[in-house]
Coordinates of C-alpha atoms in Angstrom, one line a residue:
Chain A
M22 CA -58.9 -2.6 -53.3
K23 CA -56.7 -3.0 -50.2
V24 CA -53.2 -4.4 -50.7
L25 CA -51.5 -6.3 -47.9
V26 CA -47.7 -6.4 -47.8
P27 CA -45.8 -8.6 -45.3
V28 CA -42.3 -7.2 -44.4
K29 CA -39.5 -8.9 -42.5
R30 CA -36.6 -7.4 -40.5
V31 CA -33.4 -9.1 -41.6
V32 CA -29.6 -8.6 -41.4
D33 CA -28.8 -5.8 -43.8
H34 CA -27.7 -7.1 -47.2
N35 CA -24.4 -5.2 -47.0
V36 CA -23.4 -6.9 -43.7
K37 CA -20.7 -9.6 -44.0
I38 CA -22.4 -12.1 -41.7
R39 CA -20.5 -14.3 -39.2
V40 CA -21.5 -17.7 -37.8
K41 CA -21.6 -17.8 -34.0
S42 CA -18.6 -19.7 -32.6
D43 CA -20.9 -22.4 -31.1
G44 CA -22.5 -23.0 -34.5
S45 CA -26.0 -22.3 -33.1
G46 CA -26.7 -19.7 -35.8
V47 CA -25.7 -16.3 -37.3
D48 CA -24.4 -13.6 -35.0
V49 CA -26.9 -10.8 -35.1
A50 CA -25.6 -8.8 -32.0
N51 CA -24.7 -5.2 -33.0
V52 CA -25.4 -6.0 -36.7
K53 CA -27.3 -3.5 -38.9
M54 CA -30.8 -4.7 -39.6
S55 CA -33.0 -3.6 -42.5
M56 CA -36.1 -4.5 -44.4
N57 CA -35.8 -7.6 -46.5
P58 CA -34.9 -6.3 -50.0
F59 CA -37.7 -8.4 -51.7
D60 CA -40.2 -6.9 -49.3
E61 CA -39.0 -3.4 -50.2
I62 CA -39.8 -4.3 -53.8
S63 CA -43.3 -5.5 -52.7
V64 CA -44.0 -2.3 -50.8
E65 CA -42.9 -0.3 -53.9
E66 CA -45.2 -2.3 -56.1
A67 CA -48.1 -1.8 -53.8
L68 CA -47.4 2.0 -53.7
R69 CA -47.3 2.1 -57.5
L70 CA -50.7 0.4 -57.6
K71 CA -52.1 3.0 -55.2
E72 CA -50.6 5.8 -57.2
A73 CA -52.2 4.4 -60.4
G74 CA -55.6 4.4 -58.6
V75 CA -55.8 0.6 -58.6
A76 CA -55.3 0.1 -54.9
S77 CA -57.1 2.1 -52.2
E78 CA -55.0 1.4 -49.2
V79 CA -51.6 -0.2 -48.6
I80 CA -51.3 -2.1 -45.3
V81 CA -47.9 -3.5 -44.1
V82 CA -47.6 -6.2 -41.5
S83 CA -44.6 -7.6 -39.8
I84 CA -44.2 -10.5 -37.3
G85 CA -41.4 -10.6 -34.7
P86 CA -40.0 -8.9 -31.6
A87 CA -40.9 -5.2 -30.8
K88 CA -37.9 -4.1 -32.8
V89 CA -39.5 -5.0 -36.1
E90 CA -41.4 -1.7 -35.7
D91 CA -38.3 -0.2 -37.4
V92 CA -39.1 -1.8 -40.8
L93 CA -42.8 -1.0 -40.4
R94 CA -41.9 2.6 -39.9
T95 CA -39.6 2.4 -43.0
A96 CA -42.5 1.1 -45.0
L97 CA -44.8 3.8 -43.7
A98 CA -42.1 6.4 -44.6
M99 CA -42.0 5.0 -48.1
G100 CA -45.8 5.7 -48.3
A101 CA -47.8 2.7 -46.8
D102 CA -51.0 3.9 -45.1
R103 CA -50.9 1.8 -41.9
A104 CA -49.1 -1.0 -40.2
I105 CA -49.8 -4.1 -38.1
L106 CA -47.2 -5.5 -35.8
V107 CA -47.7 -9.1 -34.6
E108 CA -45.4 -9.3 -31.6
T109 CA -43.6 -12.5 -30.7
E110 CA -40.2 -13.4 -29.3
D111 CA -40.3 -16.8 -30.9
K112 CA -38.2 -17.6 -33.9
T113 CA -40.9 -17.7 -36.5
E114 CA -41.0 -20.3 -39.2
P115 CA -42.7 -20.0 -42.6
L116 CA -45.7 -22.1 -41.7
A117 CA -46.4 -20.1 -38.5
V118 CA -45.9 -16.8 -40.4
A119 CA -48.3 -18.0 -43.2
K120 CA -51.0 -18.9 -40.6
I121 CA -50.7 -15.5 -38.9
L122 CA -50.9 -13.8 -42.3
K123 CA -54.0 -15.8 -43.1
G124 CA -55.5 -14.4 -39.9
V125 CA -54.6 -10.9 -40.9
A126 CA -55.9 -11.4 -44.4
E127 CA -59.2 -12.7 -43.1
A128 CA -59.6 -9.6 -40.8
E129 CA -58.5 -7.1 -43.5
R130 CA -59.9 -8.7 -46.6
P131 CA -57.3 -7.4 -49.1
G132 CA -57.8 -7.9 -52.8
L133 CA -54.1 -8.7 -53.2
I134 CA -51.2 -9.8 -51.0
I135 CA -47.8 -8.9 -52.3
A136 CA -44.9 -10.7 -50.5
G137 CA -41.2 -11.0 -51.2
K138 CA -40.4 -14.3 -52.8
Q139 CA -38.0 -15.1 -49.9
A140 CA -36.2 -13.4 -47.1
I141 CA -32.5 -13.0 -47.4
D142 CA -31.8 -14.5 -43.9
D143 CA -33.1 -18.0 -44.1
D144 CA -33.9 -18.0 -47.9
S145 CA -36.9 -20.3 -47.2
N146 CA -39.1 -19.2 -50.2
Q147 CA -42.1 -20.8 -48.6
T148 CA -44.3 -18.3 -46.9
G149 CA -46.1 -16.9 -49.9
Q150 CA -46.9 -20.4 -51.3
M151 CA -48.1 -21.6 -47.9
L152 CA -50.3 -18.6 -47.4
S153 CA -51.9 -19.1 -50.8
A154 CA -52.7 -22.7 -50.0
L155 CA -54.1 -21.8 -46.5
L156 CA -56.3 -19.1 -47.9
G157 CA -57.3 -21.1 -51.0
W158 CA -56.3 -18.2 -53.2
P159 CA -54.3 -18.5 -56.4
Q160 CA -50.6 -17.7 -56.3
A161 CA -48.2 -16.1 -58.8
T162 CA -44.6 -16.4 -57.6
F163 CA -41.4 -14.7 -58.7
A164 CA -43.1 -11.8 -60.4
S165 CA -41.1 -9.5 -62.6
K166 CA -44.2 -7.6 -63.9
L167 CA -47.6 -7.1 -62.5
E168 CA -50.8 -5.7 -64.1
I169 CA -54.2 -5.6 -62.6
A170 CA -57.2 -5.9 -65.0
E171 CA -60.9 -6.6 -64.2
G172 CA -60.6 -8.8 -61.1
A173 CA -57.5 -10.5 -62.2
A174 CA -53.7 -10.1 -62.0
I175 CA -51.6 -10.6 -65.1
V176 CA -48.2 -11.6 -63.8
T177 CA -44.9 -12.2 -65.6
R178 CA -42.9 -14.8 -63.7
E179 CA -39.2 -15.4 -63.8
V180 CA -38.9 -19.1 -64.3
D181 CA -35.8 -21.3 -65.2
G182 CA -36.5 -21.3 -68.9
G183 CA -37.2 -17.5 -69.2
L184 CA -40.4 -15.6 -68.6
Q185 CA -43.9 -17.0 -68.1
V186 CA -47.1 -14.9 -68.2
I187 CA -50.1 -16.1 -66.2
G188 CA -53.4 -14.7 -65.1
V189 CA -54.8 -15.2 -61.6
T190 CA -58.2 -14.2 -60.3
L191 CA -58.2 -11.9 -57.3
P192 CA -57.9 -12.1 -54.4
A193 CA -54.4 -13.6 -55.0
V194 CA -51.0 -13.9 -53.5
V195 CA -48.1 -12.5 -55.6
T196 CA -44.5 -12.9 -54.6
T197 CA -41.9 -10.5 -56.0
D198 CA -38.6 -11.0 -57.7
L199 CA -35.6 -8.7 -58.0
R200 CA -36.4 -7.1 -61.4
L201 CA -40.0 -6.0 -60.7
N202 CA -39.0 -2.5 -59.8
S203 CA -36.5 -0.3 -57.9
P204 CA -37.8 0.7 -54.5
R205 CA -38.0 4.4 -53.7
Y206 CA -36.1 6.2 -50.9
A207 CA -38.2 7.4 -48.0
S208 CA -38.4 11.2 -48.4
L209 CA -37.8 13.4 -45.4
P210 CA -41.4 14.8 -45.3
N211 CA -42.7 11.3 -45.6
I212 CA -40.5 10.1 -42.7
M213 CA -42.1 12.8 -40.6
K214 CA -45.6 12.0 -41.7
A215 CA -45.0 8.3 -41.0
K216 CA -44.8 9.2 -37.3
K217 CA -48.5 10.0 -37.2
K218 CA -49.6 6.9 -39.2
P219 CA -51.5 4.2 -37.3
L220 CA -49.6 1.1 -36.1
E221 CA -51.7 -1.6 -34.6
R222 CA -50.2 -4.2 -32.2
K223 CA -51.3 -7.8 -32.1
T224 CA -50.0 -11.1 -30.9
P225 CA -50.1 -14.6 -32.6
A226 CA -52.7 -15.6 -30.0
D227 CA -55.1 -13.0 -31.5
F228 CA -55.1 -15.2 -34.6
G229 CA -55.1 -18.5 -32.7
V230 CA -51.6 -19.4 -33.9
D231 CA -49.0 -21.2 -31.9
T232 CA -45.5 -20.1 -33.1
T233 CA -43.5 -22.7 -31.2
P234 CA -40.7 -23.7 -33.7
R235 CA -41.1 -27.2 -35.3
L236 CA -37.7 -27.2 -36.9
K237 CA -34.5 -27.7 -34.9
V238 CA -31.3 -26.2 -36.2
L239 CA -28.6 -28.8 -35.7
K240 CA -25.6 -26.8 -36.9
T241 CA -24.7 -23.6 -38.7
E242 CA -21.3 -23.4 -40.4
E243 CA -19.4 -21.0 -42.7
P244 CA -19.2 -22.1 -46.3
E245 CA -15.9 -23.8 -47.1
V246 CA -13.2 -21.3 -48.0
R247 CA -12.4 -21.4 -51.7
K248 CA -9.0 -22.9 -52.4
A249 CA -6.4 -21.1 -54.4
G250 CA -6.1 -22.2 -58.0
I251 CA -3.0 -23.3 -59.9
K252 CA -1.2 -21.7 -62.8
V253 CA -0.4 -23.7 -65.9
K254 CA 2.4 -22.9 -68.4
S255 CA 0.8 -24.0 -71.6
V256 CA -2.4 -24.9 -73.4
A257 CA -1.2 -28.5 -73.5
E258 CA -0.7 -28.6 -69.7
L259 CA -4.2 -27.0 -69.3
V260 CA -5.9 -29.7 -71.3
E261 CA -3.9 -32.3 -69.5
K262 CA -5.0 -30.9 -66.1
L263 CA -8.6 -30.7 -67.2
K264 CA -8.5 -34.4 -68.1
T265 CA -6.7 -35.6 -65.1
H266 CA -8.1 -33.2 -62.4
A267 CA -11.3 -34.7 -61.1
G268 CA -12.4 -35.7 -64.6
L269 CA -13.4 -32.2 -65.8
I270 CA -13.3 -33.4 -69.4
Chain B
M18 CA -25.0 7.2 -31.9
F19 CA -27.5 9.4 -29.9
L20 CA -29.8 9.3 -32.9
S21 CA -33.6 8.8 -32.5
D22 CA -35.5 6.5 -34.9
I23 CA -36.4 9.4 -37.0
H24 CA -32.8 10.6 -37.3
E25 CA -31.8 7.1 -38.2
Q26 CA -34.4 6.9 -41.0
V27 CA -33.3 10.3 -42.3
R28 CA -29.7 9.1 -42.2
E29 CA -30.6 5.9 -44.1
T30 CA -32.3 7.9 -46.9
A31 CA -29.3 10.3 -47.2
R32 CA -26.8 7.4 -47.0
Q33 CA -28.5 5.3 -49.6
F34 CA -28.8 8.3 -51.9
A35 CA -25.2 9.2 -51.4
D36 CA -24.0 5.6 -52.0
E37 CA -26.2 4.9 -55.0
V38 CA -26.6 8.2 -56.8
I39 CA -23.8 10.7 -55.7
R40 CA -20.6 8.7 -55.0
P41 CA -20.6 6.8 -58.3
V42 CA -20.4 10.1 -60.3
A43 CA -18.2 12.2 -57.9
V44 CA -15.1 11.6 -59.9
E45 CA -16.7 12.7 -63.1
L46 CA -18.3 15.8 -61.5
D47 CA -15.0 16.8 -60.1
E48 CA -13.2 16.3 -63.4
Q49 CA -15.8 18.2 -65.4
E50 CA -16.6 20.9 -62.8
R51 CA -20.2 20.2 -63.7
F52 CA -23.3 21.4 -61.9
P53 CA -25.3 18.2 -61.3
A54 CA -28.8 19.6 -61.8
E55 CA -30.3 16.1 -62.2
I56 CA -29.0 15.1 -58.7
Y57 CA -30.4 18.3 -57.2
K58 CA -33.8 17.6 -58.7
E59 CA -33.9 14.2 -57.1
M60 CA -32.7 15.7 -53.8
G61 CA -35.5 18.2 -54.0
A62 CA -38.1 15.4 -54.4
L63 CA -36.6 13.6 -51.4
G64 CA -36.9 16.7 -49.1
L65 CA -33.2 17.2 -48.8
F66 CA -33.4 20.9 -49.6
G67 CA -34.8 23.0 -46.8
I68 CA -34.6 20.3 -44.1
G69 CA -35.6 22.8 -41.4
V70 CA -38.6 24.4 -43.2
P71 CA -41.6 23.7 -41.0
E72 CA -44.3 21.3 -42.1
E73 CA -46.9 24.1 -42.4
M74 CA -44.6 25.8 -44.9
G75 CA -44.3 22.6 -46.9
G76 CA -41.0 21.3 -45.5
P77 CA -40.0 18.3 -43.5
G78 CA -39.7 20.4 -40.3
L79 CA -36.6 18.6 -39.1
D80 CA -34.1 19.9 -36.6
T81 CA -30.4 20.8 -36.8
L82 CA -29.3 17.4 -35.7
A83 CA -31.1 15.9 -38.7
Y84 CA -29.5 18.5 -40.9
S85 CA -26.1 17.6 -39.6
V86 CA -26.7 13.9 -40.2
V87 CA -27.8 14.6 -43.8
M88 CA -24.8 16.9 -44.5
E89 CA -22.4 14.2 -43.2
E90 CA -23.9 11.5 -45.3
L91 CA -24.2 13.5 -48.5
S92 CA -20.6 14.7 -48.1
R93 CA -19.5 11.1 -47.8
G94 CA -20.8 10.9 -51.3
Y95 CA -19.4 14.2 -52.5
A96 CA -18.7 17.4 -50.6
S97 CA -19.9 19.7 -53.4
V98 CA -23.4 18.1 -53.3
A99 CA -23.5 18.5 -49.6
D100 CA -22.5 22.1 -49.9
Q101 CA -25.4 22.8 -52.2
C102 CA -27.7 21.3 -49.5
G103 CA -26.0 23.6 -46.9
L104 CA -26.4 26.7 -49.0
V105 CA -30.1 26.0 -49.5
E106 CA -30.5 25.4 -45.8
L107 CA -29.1 28.8 -45.0
I108 CA -31.3 30.6 -47.5
T109 CA -34.5 28.8 -46.5
T110 CA -33.7 29.4 -42.8
L111 CA -33.4 33.1 -43.6
L112 CA -36.7 33.1 -45.5
V113 CA -38.5 31.1 -42.8
R114 CA -37.3 33.4 -40.0
H115 CA -37.4 36.8 -41.7
G116 CA -39.5 36.5 -44.9
T117 CA -42.9 37.9 -45.3
Q118 CA -45.8 35.5 -46.1
E119 CA -45.6 36.7 -49.7
Q120 CA -41.8 36.2 -50.0
R121 CA -42.1 32.7 -48.5
T122 CA -44.9 31.7 -50.9
R123 CA -43.0 33.1 -53.8
F124 CA -39.7 31.4 -53.2
L125 CA -39.7 28.6 -50.6
S126 CA -41.4 25.8 -52.6
T127 CA -39.4 26.2 -55.8
I128 CA -36.1 26.6 -53.9
M129 CA -36.9 23.3 -52.1
T130 CA -37.5 21.5 -55.4
A131 CA -34.3 23.0 -56.8
E132 CA -36.2 24.7 -59.6
T133 CA -35.0 28.0 -58.3
R134 CA -31.3 28.2 -57.8
V135 CA -30.0 30.5 -55.1
A136 CA -26.9 32.3 -54.0
Y137 CA -25.9 33.8 -50.6
C138 CA -24.0 36.9 -51.5
L139 CA -21.8 38.2 -48.7
T140 CA -18.1 38.4 -49.7
E141 CA -16.6 41.4 -51.6
P142 CA -13.0 42.2 -52.6
E143 CA -12.7 44.5 -49.5
A144 CA -15.1 42.6 -47.2
G145 CA -14.6 38.9 -46.2
S146 CA -14.0 37.9 -42.6
D147 CA -14.4 41.7 -41.8
L148 CA -17.7 42.8 -43.2
S149 CA -17.2 46.4 -42.1
G150 CA -15.5 47.0 -45.5
L151 CA -18.8 46.2 -47.3
R152 CA -19.3 48.5 -50.3
T153 CA -22.3 47.2 -52.2
F154 CA -24.9 49.9 -51.7
A155 CA -28.6 50.1 -52.2
E156 CA -30.0 53.6 -52.3
R157 CA -33.7 54.6 -52.2
N158 CA -35.3 54.8 -55.5
G159 CA -39.0 55.7 -55.3
T160 CA -40.7 53.1 -53.2
G161 CA -37.9 50.6 -54.0
W162 CA -34.2 50.6 -54.3
K163 CA -31.3 50.8 -56.7
L164 CA -28.3 48.5 -56.2
N165 CA -24.7 49.1 -57.1
G166 CA -21.6 47.1 -56.2
G167 CA -20.1 43.7 -56.6
K168 CA -19.5 40.3 -54.9
I169 CA -16.8 37.7 -55.3
W170 CA -16.4 34.0 -54.5
I171 CA -20.2 33.6 -54.6
H172 CA -21.3 30.0 -54.6
N173 CA -23.8 29.3 -57.5
A174 CA -23.2 32.8 -59.0
P175 CA -22.7 31.3 -62.5
V176 CA -26.0 29.4 -62.3
A177 CA -28.2 31.1 -59.7
D178 CA -31.7 32.6 -60.4
V179 CA -32.0 34.5 -57.2
G180 CA -29.4 36.1 -55.0
F181 CA -29.7 37.0 -51.3
V182 CA -27.5 40.1 -51.3
L183 CA -26.1 41.9 -48.3
A184 CA -25.8 45.6 -49.1
R185 CA -25.3 48.9 -47.3
T186 CA -28.5 51.0 -47.0
D187 CA -26.9 53.5 -44.6
K188 CA -23.3 54.4 -45.1
N189 CA -22.9 55.9 -41.7
A190 CA -24.5 53.2 -39.5
G191 CA -21.7 50.6 -39.6
H192 CA -23.1 47.0 -39.0
R193 CA -26.5 48.5 -38.4
G194 CA -26.5 50.1 -41.9
M195 CA -26.7 46.8 -43.8
S196 CA -29.8 45.1 -45.3
I197 CA -30.5 41.9 -47.3
F198 CA -32.2 42.1 -50.7
I199 CA -33.7 39.3 -52.7
V200 CA -32.4 40.0 -56.2
D201 CA -33.5 38.5 -59.5
L202 CA -30.1 37.7 -61.1
N203 CA -31.5 37.4 -64.6
Q204 CA -32.4 41.1 -64.7
K205 CA -30.8 44.2 -66.3
G206 CA -27.7 45.5 -64.5
V207 CA -26.6 42.1 -63.1
E208 CA -23.4 40.8 -64.6
R209 CA -21.8 37.4 -63.9
G210 CA -18.1 36.9 -63.8
P211 CA -16.5 33.8 -65.2
K212 CA -16.6 30.5 -63.3
E213 CA -13.6 30.1 -61.0
H214 CA -11.5 27.0 -61.3
K215 CA -10.9 25.7 -57.8
M216 CA -8.6 23.3 -56.0
G217 CA -11.5 21.1 -54.7
Q218 CA -15.3 20.9 -54.4
R219 CA -15.0 21.5 -58.1
A220 CA -18.7 20.8 -59.0
S221 CA -19.6 23.8 -56.9
Q222 CA -20.0 26.8 -59.3
V223 CA -18.3 29.8 -57.8
G224 CA -17.9 33.3 -59.4
A225 CA -18.4 37.0 -59.1
L226 CA -21.5 39.2 -59.5
T227 CA -21.5 42.8 -60.5
F228 CA -24.6 45.1 -59.9
T229 CA -25.0 48.3 -61.9
D230 CA -28.1 50.4 -61.2
V231 CA -30.1 47.2 -60.5
V232 CA -33.7 48.3 -59.9
L233 CA -35.3 46.5 -56.9
P234 CA -38.9 46.8 -55.9
A235 CA -39.9 47.6 -52.3
D236 CA -40.6 43.9 -51.5
A237 CA -37.1 42.9 -52.5
L238 CA -36.1 43.8 -48.9
L239 CA -35.8 40.8 -46.6
G240 CA -36.8 41.4 -43.0
E241 CA -36.1 44.8 -41.4
E242 CA -34.0 47.5 -43.0
G243 CA -30.6 47.9 -41.2
R244 CA -30.7 44.4 -39.7
G245 CA -29.1 42.5 -42.6
F246 CA -25.7 41.9 -40.9
H247 CA -27.5 40.5 -37.8
M248 CA -29.8 38.3 -39.9
M249 CA -26.8 36.9 -41.9
M250 CA -24.9 36.3 -38.7
S251 CA -27.9 34.6 -37.0
V252 CA -27.8 31.7 -39.4
L253 CA -24.1 31.2 -39.2
D254 CA -24.2 28.9 -36.1
K255 CA -26.3 26.5 -38.1
G256 CA -24.1 27.1 -41.2
R257 CA -21.0 26.1 -39.1
V258 CA -22.7 22.9 -38.0
G259 CA -23.4 22.2 -41.7
I260 CA -19.8 22.8 -42.8
A261 CA -18.5 20.8 -39.7
S262 CA -20.8 17.9 -40.7
L263 CA -19.6 18.1 -44.3
A264 CA -16.0 17.9 -43.0
V265 CA -16.9 14.8 -40.9
G266 CA -18.3 13.3 -44.0
I267 CA -15.1 13.8 -46.0
G268 CA -13.1 12.4 -43.1
Q269 CA -15.4 9.3 -42.9
A270 CA -15.1 8.7 -46.6
G271 CA -11.3 8.9 -46.3
L272 CA -11.3 6.4 -43.4
E273 CA -13.6 4.0 -45.3
A274 CA -11.4 4.2 -48.4
A275 CA -8.1 3.8 -46.5
L276 CA -9.4 0.8 -44.5
D277 CA -10.7 -0.9 -47.6
Y278 CA -7.5 -0.3 -49.5
A279 CA -5.2 -1.4 -46.6
Q280 CA -7.0 -4.7 -46.5
Q281 CA -6.5 -5.3 -50.2
R282 CA -3.0 -3.9 -50.9
R283 CA -0.3 -6.5 -50.3
Q284 CA 3.4 -5.8 -49.7
F285 CA 6.1 -8.0 -48.1
G286 CA 3.7 -10.9 -48.4
N287 CA 1.0 -9.4 -46.3
A288 CA -2.0 -7.1 -46.6
I289 CA -0.6 -3.7 -45.5
V290 CA -3.3 -3.5 -42.8
E291 CA -1.2 -6.1 -40.9
F292 CA 1.6 -3.5 -40.4
Q293 CA 1.5 -1.5 -37.3
G294 CA 2.6 1.7 -39.1
V295 CA -0.6 1.5 -41.2
Q296 CA -2.8 0.4 -38.3
W297 CA -1.8 3.5 -36.3
L298 CA -2.8 5.8 -39.2
L299 CA -6.1 4.1 -39.4
A300 CA -6.7 4.2 -35.7
E301 CA -5.9 7.9 -35.5
M302 CA -8.3 8.6 -38.4
A303 CA -11.1 6.7 -36.7
R304 CA -10.5 8.4 -33.4
D305 CA -10.5 11.9 -34.9
V306 CA -13.5 11.4 -37.2
E307 CA -15.5 10.1 -34.2
A308 CA -14.3 13.0 -32.0
A309 CA -15.3 15.6 -34.6
R310 CA -18.7 13.9 -35.1
L311 CA -19.4 14.1 -31.4
L312 CA -18.4 17.8 -31.2
V313 CA -20.7 18.5 -34.2
R314 CA -23.7 16.6 -32.9
S315 CA -23.3 18.2 -29.5
A316 CA -23.3 21.7 -31.2
A317 CA -26.4 20.7 -33.2
M318 CA -28.2 19.5 -30.2
K319 CA -27.4 22.8 -28.4
I320 CA -29.0 24.7 -31.2
D321 CA -32.0 22.5 -31.1
R322 CA -32.4 22.9 -27.3
G323 CA -32.2 26.7 -27.7
D324 CA -29.0 26.8 -25.7
E325 CA -26.2 29.3 -26.4
A326 CA -24.4 27.5 -29.2
T327 CA -22.0 29.9 -30.8
K328 CA -18.8 28.6 -29.1
A329 CA -19.8 25.0 -29.6
C330 CA -20.5 25.6 -33.3
S331 CA -17.2 27.4 -33.8
M332 CA -15.3 24.6 -32.0
A333 CA -17.0 22.0 -34.1
K334 CA -16.3 23.7 -37.4
W335 CA -12.7 24.4 -36.5
F336 CA -11.9 20.9 -35.2
A337 CA -13.8 19.0 -37.9
S338 CA -12.2 20.9 -40.8
D339 CA -8.7 20.6 -39.4
M340 CA -9.5 16.9 -38.9
A341 CA -10.7 16.5 -42.4
V342 CA -7.5 18.0 -43.9
A343 CA -5.1 16.1 -41.6
R344 CA -6.9 12.7 -41.9
T345 CA -7.5 12.8 -45.6
A346 CA -3.7 13.5 -45.9
D347 CA -3.3 10.3 -43.9
A348 CA -5.7 8.5 -46.2
V349 CA -3.5 9.5 -49.2
Q350 CA -0.5 8.2 -47.3
V351 CA -2.2 4.8 -46.8
F352 CA -2.8 4.7 -50.6
G353 CA 0.9 5.6 -51.3
G354 CA 1.5 6.6 -54.9
S355 CA -2.0 5.6 -55.9
G356 CA -3.4 8.2 -53.5
Y357 CA -1.7 10.9 -55.5
I358 CA -3.3 9.9 -58.8
R359 CA -6.4 11.7 -60.2
G360 CA -9.4 9.4 -60.2
F361 CA -8.6 7.8 -56.8
E362 CA -11.2 9.0 -54.3
V363 CA -8.7 10.0 -51.6
E364 CA -6.9 12.3 -53.9
R365 CA -10.2 14.2 -54.4
L366 CA -11.1 14.0 -50.7
Y367 CA -7.8 15.7 -49.7
R368 CA -8.5 18.6 -52.1
D369 CA -12.1 18.8 -51.1
A370 CA -11.2 19.1 -47.5
K371 CA -9.0 22.2 -47.6
I372 CA -11.8 24.7 -48.2
T373 CA -13.6 23.6 -45.0
Q374 CA -10.8 25.4 -43.0
I375 CA -11.6 28.6 -44.9
Y376 CA -15.3 29.1 -45.7
E377 CA -18.1 29.7 -43.2
G378 CA -15.5 31.7 -41.2
T379 CA -11.8 30.8 -41.4
N380 CA -10.4 28.8 -38.6
Q381 CA -8.5 31.8 -37.4
I382 CA -11.9 33.6 -37.1
Q383 CA -13.2 30.6 -35.2
R384 CA -10.4 30.9 -32.7
M385 CA -11.3 34.6 -32.2
I386 CA -15.0 33.6 -31.6
V387 CA -14.1 30.8 -29.2
A388 CA -11.8 33.1 -27.2
R389 CA -14.4 35.9 -27.1
Q390 CA -17.1 33.6 -25.8
L391 CA -14.7 32.2 -23.2
I392 CA -13.9 35.6 -21.9
K393 CA -17.6 36.5 -21.9
Q394 CA -19.1 33.3 -20.5
G395 CA -16.2 31.9 -18.4
A396 CA -14.5 28.6 -18.8
R397 CA -17.6 26.6 -17.9
G398 CA -20.0 28.5 -20.2

């Protein structure tokens, strides 16, 4: 069984982001970029399936400008077998990404697609769900545990009330949550081997997808700065403030 | 800067490992003077031991620049851990260059996984910077050898399985009468002295070794008989790049800690980073860390291009180690009283930095090397 893992290049999670002064978006000039952390978890899970003899090949795909090759190389260095880069300069939205991934899935025919539940840049949390609908495959989102058994995936999902276990028939789309696994580091020998692994270049047009944005960003602004609190002298005053201040009690 | 995608990826692995695995336990390792076997095992699995070992011999086959980048990042986590990486790099470089097929098969793979612990045994009571006083002697014994003598300040001596020992094989041939032997340190006649308690890099285990009629088989000899001194010296350029990178890592850690603290610590109603006196300390630290890094990378790239690199490596080691001592002292200054307290990172960094001016050739020896190369090659060489 092939496993397909989409990966996205995003601003590194350690970077303190800044909004551009004209409010048109987040400043990404000279900012460290990395693989979306949820996608690292997805790559790790796919690699574990391969090591367990469940998956035969792990294919990673990324959509974006030529620079996204970085994160594909990282995935290859972690152990993925080959990569597909769908090159576009457009800002890609979840629907366009899902349509391209549908095209990739139809060409590659994976038994399983493992995607991050969301990317930490726009936090859309839509691509996996849209992809599942477009392909007509079952979906299991927010996975914290994944087992494959006889043509089905048993997935433990993190839901508001706790954990939910569902079974989906394969092929399926699974999206990963934070507690599924801890991604490995790319070892030095694997970084060198990754240089020789195949990386195929495509364009959205190859899949008949128009990536022209449909959403318009009106304004991006910093969250409001948290105001300093006040000190109270006694419990009585505390209770008083809780009652009178914005009706907290 | 100047790093290829491959070098960036290598740096990322070393940096993440240092941040997530090494740095959080550095205080504890320093306090307990503990050999972190579990960290070394993980480093072995990541290919961080024997970085230059060619792919056909089972290594990553990376260059000196990659080695430098790894050393800097590991040292940012904790210098003792980086120094272990540097030690293994020297030994594996010797084995790759001079070992027989049989010796490589026997030792390389388990040294790279950290299953076999090694020691590079050069220094003696009468032989440090000046190796002409070397007294450890290996005399012919049938087809093999018999080793007598002793070594001091040997990194890993209390824990090592195998020593790479420089010994005289001809008492009358000066530097041409020394050879390297691969010695099983768990055999009869090898005695280990107590672990030394050091000022810094305290997780590195250092001690003495004494050899009394240690019987060595013929295949214990590494490379050619009588070429030991030259073989040891041939890996020192790379060794100096390693220590220089380690010093840059210490300086970088000090800069990061000081900048962070200066933004948090408030006095006179302001974060102290607002005061020019503190700003100038930080600016000088940043300037010197960067200058040292550039010297080190330039030296590494000279080695990788096959250029004459001795002077560049000496200058890098000398400059970077002086920088590390001076600028971690500044980091302590930024922290004020806190910086003098055990458990604060900068207090350890300052202690860890000092030895970089001493080992891998003291900075006085580096001055001699630079001057000699200048006279030999001219001012533009």
